Coordinates of C-alpha atoms and ligand atoms in Angstrom, one line a residue:
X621 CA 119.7 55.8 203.0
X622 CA 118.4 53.1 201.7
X623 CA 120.5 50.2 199.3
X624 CA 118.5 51.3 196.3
X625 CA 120.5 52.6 193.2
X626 CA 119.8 55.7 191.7
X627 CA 120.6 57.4 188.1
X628 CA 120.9 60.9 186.9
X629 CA 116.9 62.0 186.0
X630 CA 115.7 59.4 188.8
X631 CA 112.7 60.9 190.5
X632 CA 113.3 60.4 194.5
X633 CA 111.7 61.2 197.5
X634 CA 113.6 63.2 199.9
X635 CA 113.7 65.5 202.6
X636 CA 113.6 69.2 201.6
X637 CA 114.5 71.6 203.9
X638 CA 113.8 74.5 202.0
X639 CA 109.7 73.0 201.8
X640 CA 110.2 71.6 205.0
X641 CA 109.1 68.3 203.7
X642 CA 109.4 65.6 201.6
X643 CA 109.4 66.4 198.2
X644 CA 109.8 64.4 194.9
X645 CA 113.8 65.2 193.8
X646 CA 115.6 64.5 190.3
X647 CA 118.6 63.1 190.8
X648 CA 121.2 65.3 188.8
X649 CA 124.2 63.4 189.7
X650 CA 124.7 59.8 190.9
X651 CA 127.8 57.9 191.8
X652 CA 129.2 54.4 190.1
X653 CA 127.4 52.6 193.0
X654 CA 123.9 54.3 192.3
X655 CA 124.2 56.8 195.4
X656 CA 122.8 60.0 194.7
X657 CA 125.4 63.3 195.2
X658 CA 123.2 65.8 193.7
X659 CA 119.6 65.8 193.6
X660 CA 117.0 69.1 192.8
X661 CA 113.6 69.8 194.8
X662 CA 111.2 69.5 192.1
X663 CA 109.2 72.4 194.0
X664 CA 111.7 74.9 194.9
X665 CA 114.5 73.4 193.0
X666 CA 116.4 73.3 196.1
X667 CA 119.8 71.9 195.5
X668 CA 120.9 68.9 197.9
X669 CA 124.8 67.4 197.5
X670 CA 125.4 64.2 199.2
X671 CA 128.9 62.0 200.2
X672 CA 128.3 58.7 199.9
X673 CA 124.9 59.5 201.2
X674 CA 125.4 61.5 203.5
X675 CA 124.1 65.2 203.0
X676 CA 127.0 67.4 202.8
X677 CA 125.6 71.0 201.5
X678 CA 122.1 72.3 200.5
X679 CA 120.7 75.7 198.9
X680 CA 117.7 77.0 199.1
X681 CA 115.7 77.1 196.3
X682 CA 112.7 79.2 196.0
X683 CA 110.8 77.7 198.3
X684 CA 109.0 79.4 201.2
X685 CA 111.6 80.5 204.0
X686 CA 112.2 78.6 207.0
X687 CA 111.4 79.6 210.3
X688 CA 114.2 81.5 212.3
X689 CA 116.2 79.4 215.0
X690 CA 114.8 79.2 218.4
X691 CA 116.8 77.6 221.1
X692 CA 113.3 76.3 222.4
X693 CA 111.9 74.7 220.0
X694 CA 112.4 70.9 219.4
X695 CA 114.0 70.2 215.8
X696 CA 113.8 66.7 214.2
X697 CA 116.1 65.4 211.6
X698 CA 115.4 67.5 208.3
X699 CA 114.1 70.5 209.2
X700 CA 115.0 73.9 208.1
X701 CA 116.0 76.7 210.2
X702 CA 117.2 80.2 209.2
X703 CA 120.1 81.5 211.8
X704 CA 120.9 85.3 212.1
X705 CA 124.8 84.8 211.6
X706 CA 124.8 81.8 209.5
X707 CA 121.8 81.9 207.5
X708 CA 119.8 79.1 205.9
X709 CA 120.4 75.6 207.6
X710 CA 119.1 72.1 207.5
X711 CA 118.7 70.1 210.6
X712 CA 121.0 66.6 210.0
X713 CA 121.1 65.1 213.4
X714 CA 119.2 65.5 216.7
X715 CA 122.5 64.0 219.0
X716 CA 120.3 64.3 222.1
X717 CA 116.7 66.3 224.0
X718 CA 119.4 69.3 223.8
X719 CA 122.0 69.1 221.1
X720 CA 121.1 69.3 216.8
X721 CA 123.7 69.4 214.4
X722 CA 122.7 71.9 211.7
X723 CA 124.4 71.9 208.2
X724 CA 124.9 75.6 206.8
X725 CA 125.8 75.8 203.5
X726 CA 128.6 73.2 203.4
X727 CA 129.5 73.9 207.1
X728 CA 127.5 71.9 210.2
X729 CA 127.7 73.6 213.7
X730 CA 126.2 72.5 216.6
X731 CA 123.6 74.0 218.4
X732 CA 121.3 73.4 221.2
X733 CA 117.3 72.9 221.1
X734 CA 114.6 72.3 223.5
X735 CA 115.9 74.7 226.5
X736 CA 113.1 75.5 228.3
Ligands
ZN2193 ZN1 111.9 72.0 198.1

């Protein structure tokens, strides 16, 4: 994250991982410092929650679904997956060409990516 501050009804761009994209957010609730903790997709009105800027839950809004999990595809930092045991999940870091850490609901497993 960048050092910027942000206030409740701020307009930010963020990653959306129910678009899949960057999407234009209201910030719904902000800390002392200006970080943002909750923020709302302005498209699918996705909710994101953050922890000192770090992403610690999302919801999917109405946006379109994500694509299921597949163990061969690459993932990059962001994207949305839907698993068949844990449901919707948000990519939040690619740890190496095999391993992805993958935030469901307020819960982050690790699973691999890229197996050919
Ligand atoms: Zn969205």
């Amino acid at each position: 994250m960048k050092a910027e501050k942000f206030a409740v009804g701020d307009s930010v761009m963020l990653m959306c991982s129910s678009c899949d994209d960057e999407q234009p957010h209201t910030v719904q609730a902000a800390t002392k410092l200006g970080k943002i903790s909750k923020a709302v997709c302005d498209t699918c009105e996705g909710v994101s929650t953050f922890n000192r800027g770090v992403k610690t839950s999302v919801s999917v809004g109405k946006g379109k679904a994500a694509s299921p999990y597949d163990r061969t595809r690459k993932y990059r930092k962001g994207q949305a997956m839907t698993h068949s045991v844990f449901g919707h999940g948000e990519v939040t870091a690619v740890l190496d060409v095999q391993k992805i850490d993958v935030l469901f609901g307020d819960k982050t497993r690790r699973l691999i990516h890229g197996q050919e």
